[in-house]
Amino acid sequence: MITVEQLQDAIMQRIDSFNQTDLPIEKRNHKTCALLDSKNHILAKNILSPFSVPRNDLSAMDGYAIAQGSDLSQGSKIDIVGESQAGSPYIGEINVGQGVRIFTGAVVPNACDTVVMQENTNFDDIKNTIDKSQSYRITLTQDAKIDSNIRKQGEEIESGDIILQAGKRINPADISLIANLGIDSVEVYQPLTVGVLATGDELVALGSPLKSSAQIYNSNTPTLKTLLADLPVVIKDYGIIADDSNETSSTVAKAMQECDVLISTAGVSVGDYDFLTTVIEQLGQINHYKVAMKPGKPFVFGELNKSLDKPVLYFGLPGNPLSTIVGTLQFVIPALWQLSGARTTEVPLTLSMQATLTNDVKKSVGRMDFQRGILSQDSKGQLQVESFAVQESHRIKQFSQANCLIVLAKDEGNLSAGAHVQVKPYPWS
């Protein structure tokens, strides 16, 4: 049985091969996306800056821009001949010994090479007598330095610089950067089509009544859709498939013609009515089956490739809702980001940190265990985590009450309060 780390590595390597050979990244279809709709899409083309940032020399302070060649020593007198405001630069002549009143973000006149903060002048003493329609004189109250308090043209970005590279997952900070350059649309990779289906005679769709005590609602499909909502994918829902070999085969065959990825829940165990693994083997292949983790051991990674020009990657999740969530977080979401064209460094990872257990934990050796817990800080600001006493994988209410997963290594056994453990806060916490 493969370990969690081995399966993560195997999936990453297979997708890397897919992105290079089966459907090369450089041949993927692009689409033009409005900037405000581009969050979490993957950039398909480098973005070049159309101009330098800043576009001009700008003042970093409220004060005075002083002409080149002027005396900048304490006690020097400077004649102020005008004003430069943000959006309204000074356009007149400035000679040695002269300057202009300037405000933060305003353009520094070409003839000036220094901005003196107003606090370093006698501004407070004369501000009530200043007539802005006339020139007036200030005195420097301390030495000034050439180039001080000036944001130089192009010091952050030069015109033509690559500001974002293809493969970048666009985030709100990126949108701010792009918008500052006046760009209102970007080229992104066409979203993947991801098929989802649930299997089981006992399942009933939300909104329909339960007609017998043996029936349960299909919670896995809404859960999957929610977990994948932030990814650049289009989800195609194939509904609930009965425990029937022919129906399972025909639905999977249809999905493999219409999707880039197929994700199923339930039907991948070894029961008499679990048909999915057989169908996957008939229409493609199973690369890995079963992983040494709890919950979620019967996890299938495979591909559907018969009669196709490119394989459709397949993820088979267990029917247990908690197993679905953990398997999706650990394997499916990172895989979909990578498959979408995101560079490896752009694949978001669940934050991991160390915390101190506040209670004893039971753990059997042999599988990596993801236990539900509540992460908090003690009075000294140190991270601590409490594990729920009962960790059955069917307890979905417990998962909702927790705010993190406690990750216990495969070879670890029982742990006592005070032990240090790794925790992964829920991405939505």
XYZ file of C-alpha atoms in Angstrom:
429
model
C 0.000 0.000 0.000
C 1.473 3.313 -1.120
C 2.160 6.101 1.398
C 0.588 9.564 1.228
C 3.894 11.119 0.192
C 4.478 8.469 -2.489
C 1.018 8.973 -3.957
C 1.402 12.762 -3.974
C 4.724 12.381 -5.782
C 3.302 9.853 -8.268
C 0.392 12.143 -9.144
C 2.705 15.116 -9.554
C 5.038 13.179 -11.867
C 2.164 11.868 -13.986
C 0.681 15.323 -14.422
C 4.093 16.755 -15.236
C 4.353 14.154 -18.024
C 0.788 14.974 -19.132
C 1.599 18.687 -19.306
C 4.682 18.026 -21.412
C 3.520 15.196 -23.668
C -0.193 14.356 -23.644
C -1.472 17.931 -23.763
C 1.530 20.291 -23.716
C 1.025 23.514 -21.824
C 2.186 25.629 -24.760
C -0.573 24.127 -26.940
C -3.425 24.714 -24.496
C -6.291 26.912 -25.599
C -6.330 30.457 -24.222
C -9.153 32.828 -23.512
C -9.286 36.541 -22.884
C -10.512 37.183 -19.379
C -11.690 40.502 -17.944
C -9.311 41.532 -15.183
C -12.048 41.592 -12.546
C -12.948 37.981 -13.448
C -9.382 36.677 -13.576
C -8.813 35.748 -9.919
C -7.435 32.175 -9.603
C -7.108 31.735 -13.365
C -3.695 30.720 -14.698
C -1.894 33.304 -16.803
C -1.187 31.966 -20.311
C 1.086 34.791 -21.556
C 3.685 36.958 -19.910
C 2.444 40.435 -19.024
C 4.807 43.258 -19.994
C 4.667 46.675 -18.438
C 3.537 49.310 -20.977
C 5.404 52.039 -19.075
C 7.799 52.620 -16.212
C 6.645 52.705 -12.596
C 6.811 55.375 -11.376
C 6.245 57.071 -14.739
C 8.095 60.168 -13.498
C 10.230 61.159 -10.537
C 7.731 61.532 -7.695
C 7.919 63.108 -4.279
C 7.846 60.715 -1.333
C 7.001 63.533 1.104
C 5.116 66.773 1.525
C 7.747 69.494 1.286
C 9.785 71.388 -1.284
C 11.465 70.304 -4.518
C 14.765 72.197 -4.795
C 16.519 73.113 -8.049
C 19.759 71.397 -9.022
C 22.881 73.278 -7.940
C 21.159 74.988 -4.993
C 22.811 75.295 -1.585
C 21.324 72.505 0.553
C 23.071 73.342 3.818
C 21.295 74.363 7.017
C 20.264 78.038 6.968
C 20.066 78.302 3.178
C 17.279 80.431 1.716
C 15.157 79.010 -1.111
C 12.687 81.068 -3.137
C 9.463 79.107 -3.748
C 8.052 79.964 -7.163
C 5.163 77.544 -7.563
C 3.473 74.306 -6.565
C 3.340 70.694 -7.771
C 0.337 68.611 -6.782
C -0.573 65.008 -7.576
C -2.233 65.233 -10.977
C -1.209 68.875 -11.483
C 2.560 69.187 -11.993
C 4.497 72.475 -12.016
C 5.479 73.337 -15.588
C 7.295 76.650 -15.191
C 11.004 77.478 -15.079
C 13.048 76.845 -11.927
C 16.505 78.315 -11.406
C 19.300 77.685 -8.910
C 18.242 78.790 -5.456
C 14.589 78.224 -6.236
C 12.078 75.459 -5.575
C 8.411 74.551 -5.600
C 6.000 73.441 -2.923
C 5.351 69.741 -3.545
C 3.025 67.101 -2.168
C 3.381 63.338 -1.749
C 2.970 61.577 -5.097
C 3.381 64.752 -7.152
C 5.797 64.956 -10.106
C 9.228 66.366 -9.268
C 10.146 69.015 -11.893
C 13.035 68.010 -14.172
C 15.134 70.906 -12.910
C 14.961 69.643 -9.301
C 17.069 66.918 -7.696
C 16.072 67.049 -4.025
C 12.898 67.104 -1.960
C 13.169 68.613 1.493
C 10.519 67.605 4.024
C 8.474 70.564 5.213
C 9.430 69.577 8.785
C 13.036 70.447 7.902
C 12.146 74.026 6.924
C 10.647 77.013 8.703
C 7.304 76.207 7.087
C 5.412 76.133 10.413
C 6.627 79.649 11.205
C 5.530 81.174 7.895
C 2.584 79.065 6.692
C -0.025 81.556 7.881
C 1.621 84.387 5.947
C 2.140 82.527 2.672
C 0.378 83.983 -0.347
C 0.195 81.102 -2.838
C -0.230 83.561 -5.695
C 3.199 85.023 -4.942
C 6.674 83.602 -4.523
C 7.936 83.309 -0.984
C 11.100 82.244 0.781
C 11.813 79.300 3.101
C 14.849 78.522 5.221
C 16.341 75.027 5.538
C 16.572 74.097 9.231
C 19.005 71.233 8.594
C 21.256 69.971 5.803
C 19.562 68.200 2.889
C 20.962 65.533 0.551
C 20.703 65.354 -3.228
C 18.112 62.775 -4.422
C 16.501 62.506 -0.989
C 12.752 61.832 -0.739
C 12.361 61.156 -4.463
C 10.845 58.007 -5.948
C 12.856 57.667 -9.142
C 11.227 57.022 -12.502
C 11.265 53.269 -13.221
C 12.787 52.338 -9.860
C 10.103 49.662 -9.356
C 9.303 48.655 -12.957
C 10.989 49.599 -16.217
C 8.925 49.905 -19.381
C 8.882 46.491 -21.101
C 9.672 44.524 -17.939
C 7.903 41.175 -17.438
C 5.734 41.821 -14.403
C 3.967 38.432 -14.323
C 5.004 35.225 -16.062
C 2.839 32.602 -17.740
C 1.849 29.958 -15.207
C 1.129 32.523 -12.499
C -2.039 31.913 -10.496
C -3.673 35.327 -10.453
C -4.419 36.604 -6.960
C -5.847 39.913 -5.656
C -2.365 41.445 -5.330
C -1.668 40.575 -8.980
C -4.931 42.228 -10.010
C -3.859 45.375 -8.173
C -0.512 45.344 -10.013
C -2.128 44.776 -13.417
C -4.740 47.455 -12.824
C -2.035 49.962 -11.900
C -0.691 49.482 -15.406
C -4.057 50.230 -16.997
C -4.542 46.660 -18.281
C -8.191 45.567 -18.168
C -7.974 42.002 -19.549
C -5.501 39.105 -19.508
C -4.823 35.925 -21.466
C -5.469 32.821 -19.338
C -5.602 29.096 -19.989
C -9.015 27.704 -20.849
C -10.475 26.191 -17.642
C -10.470 22.416 -17.324
C -13.766 20.554 -17.528
C -14.077 18.396 -14.425
C -16.785 15.765 -14.253
C -18.190 14.688 -10.896
C -20.436 11.769 -10.154
C -21.683 9.942 -7.090
C -22.589 6.258 -6.945
C -24.915 4.284 -4.725
C -28.521 3.058 -4.703
C -28.919 4.598 -1.277
C -28.216 8.160 -2.427
C -30.905 10.777 -2.908
C -30.383 14.212 -4.459
C -30.865 17.294 -2.323
C -34.418 18.606 -2.540
C -35.960 15.155 -2.968
C -37.659 13.289 -0.103
C -36.132 10.247 1.554
C -38.533 7.381 0.875
C -37.008 4.723 3.098
C -34.795 4.419 6.154
C -32.058 2.976 3.929
C -31.693 6.170 1.925
C -29.296 9.056 2.606
C -28.702 12.382 0.922
C -25.861 12.834 -1.537
C -23.609 15.237 0.377
C -20.406 14.401 -1.508
C -21.253 16.187 -4.748
C -22.097 19.522 -3.056
C -18.957 19.114 -0.950
C -16.766 18.499 -4.004
C -18.237 21.433 -5.889
C -17.587 23.706 -2.936
C -14.021 22.486 -2.458
C -13.273 23.077 -6.155
C -15.061 26.434 -6.382
C -11.849 28.511 -6.280
C -10.111 26.547 -9.030
C -10.148 27.535 -12.722
C -12.420 24.629 -13.688
C -15.859 24.098 -15.170
C -17.734 21.406 -13.267
C -20.010 19.001 -15.116
C -22.301 17.090 -12.772
C -23.288 13.569 -13.888
C -25.582 13.117 -10.930
C -26.113 9.939 -8.943
C -25.298 6.638 -10.640
C -27.075 3.503 -9.456
C -25.142 0.430 -8.394
C -25.454 -1.032 -11.852
C -22.565 -2.120 -14.036
C -24.086 -0.997 -17.353
C -25.183 2.402 -16.070
C -21.787 2.964 -14.475
C -19.986 2.010 -17.700
C -22.150 4.178 -19.971
C -21.890 7.223 -17.679
C -18.106 6.953 -17.378
C -17.789 6.453 -21.157
C -19.852 9.615 -21.729
C -17.864 11.597 -19.167
C -14.516 10.623 -20.641
C -15.593 12.106 -23.981
C -16.657 15.407 -22.407
C -14.179 16.040 -19.596
C -10.500 16.554 -18.858
C -10.783 15.013 -15.396
C -13.341 12.737 -13.776
C -13.892 12.545 -10.021
C -16.198 9.987 -8.445
C -17.290 9.332 -4.885
C -18.024 5.813 -3.575
C -17.944 2.629 -5.601
C -14.169 2.117 -5.373
C -14.070 -0.407 -2.517
C -14.257 -4.202 -2.896
C -17.978 -4.753 -2.301
C -20.174 -6.760 -4.642
C -21.830 -3.564 -5.886
C -18.738 -1.413 -6.293
C -18.351 -1.351 -10.077
C -16.214 1.699 -10.704
C -12.789 0.111 -10.439
C -13.815 -2.572 -12.945
C -15.149 0.053 -15.366
C -11.993 2.171 -15.042
C -9.848 -0.849 -15.862
C -12.031 -1.609 -18.893
C -11.863 1.945 -20.256
C -8.408 2.844 -19.058
C -6.105 1.899 -16.237
C -5.649 2.228 -12.503
C -2.258 3.674 -11.622
C -2.608 3.461 -7.844
C -5.194 1.947 -5.536
C -5.248 2.283 -1.749
C -3.140 4.701 0.224
C -1.849 4.353 3.784
C -3.976 7.093 5.291
C -6.917 7.419 7.645
C -9.552 8.335 6.658
C -9.579 7.593 2.938
C -7.615 4.375 2.338
C -9.533 3.241 -0.803
C -8.344 6.112 -3.003
C -7.980 5.462 -6.742
C -5.769 7.399 -9.154
C -6.043 6.316 -12.765
C -6.776 7.446 -16.283
C -9.289 6.797 -19.020
C -7.481 6.510 -22.315
C -8.980 3.940 -24.648
C -10.161 5.515 -27.956
C -9.014 8.963 -26.773
C -6.366 11.249 -28.246
C -5.420 12.251 -24.702
C -6.072 10.541 -21.367
C -8.702 11.766 -18.934
C -7.300 11.660 -15.423
C -9.453 9.896 -12.866
C -9.727 10.290 -9.096
C -11.881 7.806 -7.204
C -12.767 8.958 -3.707
C -14.377 6.856 -0.993
C -18.069 7.379 -0.262
C -17.517 8.505 3.298
C -17.919 12.339 3.323
C -14.939 12.900 5.593
C -12.747 10.706 3.389
C -13.909 12.686 0.357
C -12.850 15.966 1.966
C -9.447 14.756 3.171
C -8.644 13.036 -0.139
C -9.646 16.122 -2.107
C -7.483 18.406 0.032
C -4.449 16.149 -0.046
C -4.471 14.920 -3.644
C -7.167 16.285 -5.952
C -6.867 20.041 -5.455
C -3.048 20.203 -5.834
C -3.334 17.968 -8.911
C -5.956 20.189 -10.550
C -3.874 23.325 -9.986
C -0.878 21.650 -11.583
C -2.969 20.277 -14.449
C -4.438 23.753 -15.023
C -0.983 25.023 -15.940
C 0.091 26.576 -12.649
C 3.809 26.469 -12.041
C 4.824 24.191 -9.175
C 5.617 27.210 -7.010
C 2.092 28.511 -7.666
C 0.270 25.401 -6.428
C -1.250 26.502 -3.109
C -0.306 24.294 -0.194
C -2.279 23.952 2.989
C -0.374 25.806 5.681
C 1.331 23.436 8.126
C 2.518 24.371 11.588
C 3.517 22.827 14.884
C 1.268 22.892 17.934
C 1.172 21.310 21.376
C -1.432 18.661 22.131
C -3.711 19.510 25.045
C -5.035 15.957 25.402
C -3.959 12.347 24.842
C -4.409 10.941 21.315
C -4.980 7.353 20.236
C -3.254 6.333 17.015
C -2.468 2.967 15.423
C 0.854 2.481 13.633
C 0.714 1.836 9.886
C -1.200 4.722 8.303
C -0.901 8.507 8.277
C -3.787 9.743 10.365
C -5.648 13.003 9.766
C -7.497 13.712 12.999
C -9.933 16.537 13.526
C -8.922 19.139 16.065
C -9.414 22.649 17.367
C -6.366 24.907 16.981
C -6.014 27.893 19.305
C -3.473 30.019 21.181
C -2.760 29.860 24.879
C -2.351 32.928 27.114
C 1.257 33.285 25.952
C 0.358 33.150 22.281
C 1.672 29.603 21.771
C -0.247 27.318 19.413
C -2.117 24.443 20.988
C -4.498 21.874 19.567
C -7.174 19.671 21.057
C -8.045 16.444 19.288
C -11.590 15.136 19.418
C -11.805 12.074 21.624
C -13.730 10.081 19.038
C -12.322 10.053 15.508
C -14.676 7.843 13.484
C -14.588 8.922 9.866
C -18.377 9.102 9.515
C -18.679 12.000 12.004
C -19.201 14.903 9.629
C -20.625 17.165 12.351
C -17.313 16.786 14.155
C -15.468 17.853 11.019
C -17.608 20.983 10.871
C -16.875 21.773 14.530
C -13.095 21.437 14.050
C -10.854 24.041 12.418
C -7.810 21.931 11.523
C -6.448 18.512 10.727
C -3.845 17.025 13.052
C -1.366 15.135 10.864
C 0.090 12.078 12.595
C 2.864 10.231 10.767
C 2.412 6.656 9.565
C 4.823 5.165 12.104
C 3.562 7.157 15.100
C 1.506 5.493 17.833
C -0.402 6.931 20.769
C 0.612 10.430 21.880
C 0.301 12.116 25.257
C -0.771 15.638 26.072
C 2.203 17.982 25.699
C 3.523 16.276 22.558
C 4.282 18.441 19.543
C 2.283 17.640 16.398
C 1.849 19.050 12.900
C -1.471 20.685 12.148
C -3.042 21.931 8.923
C -5.683 24.633 9.432
C -8.681 24.256 7.166
C -8.195 26.424 4.060
C -11.501 28.100 4.818
C -10.730 28.854 8.495
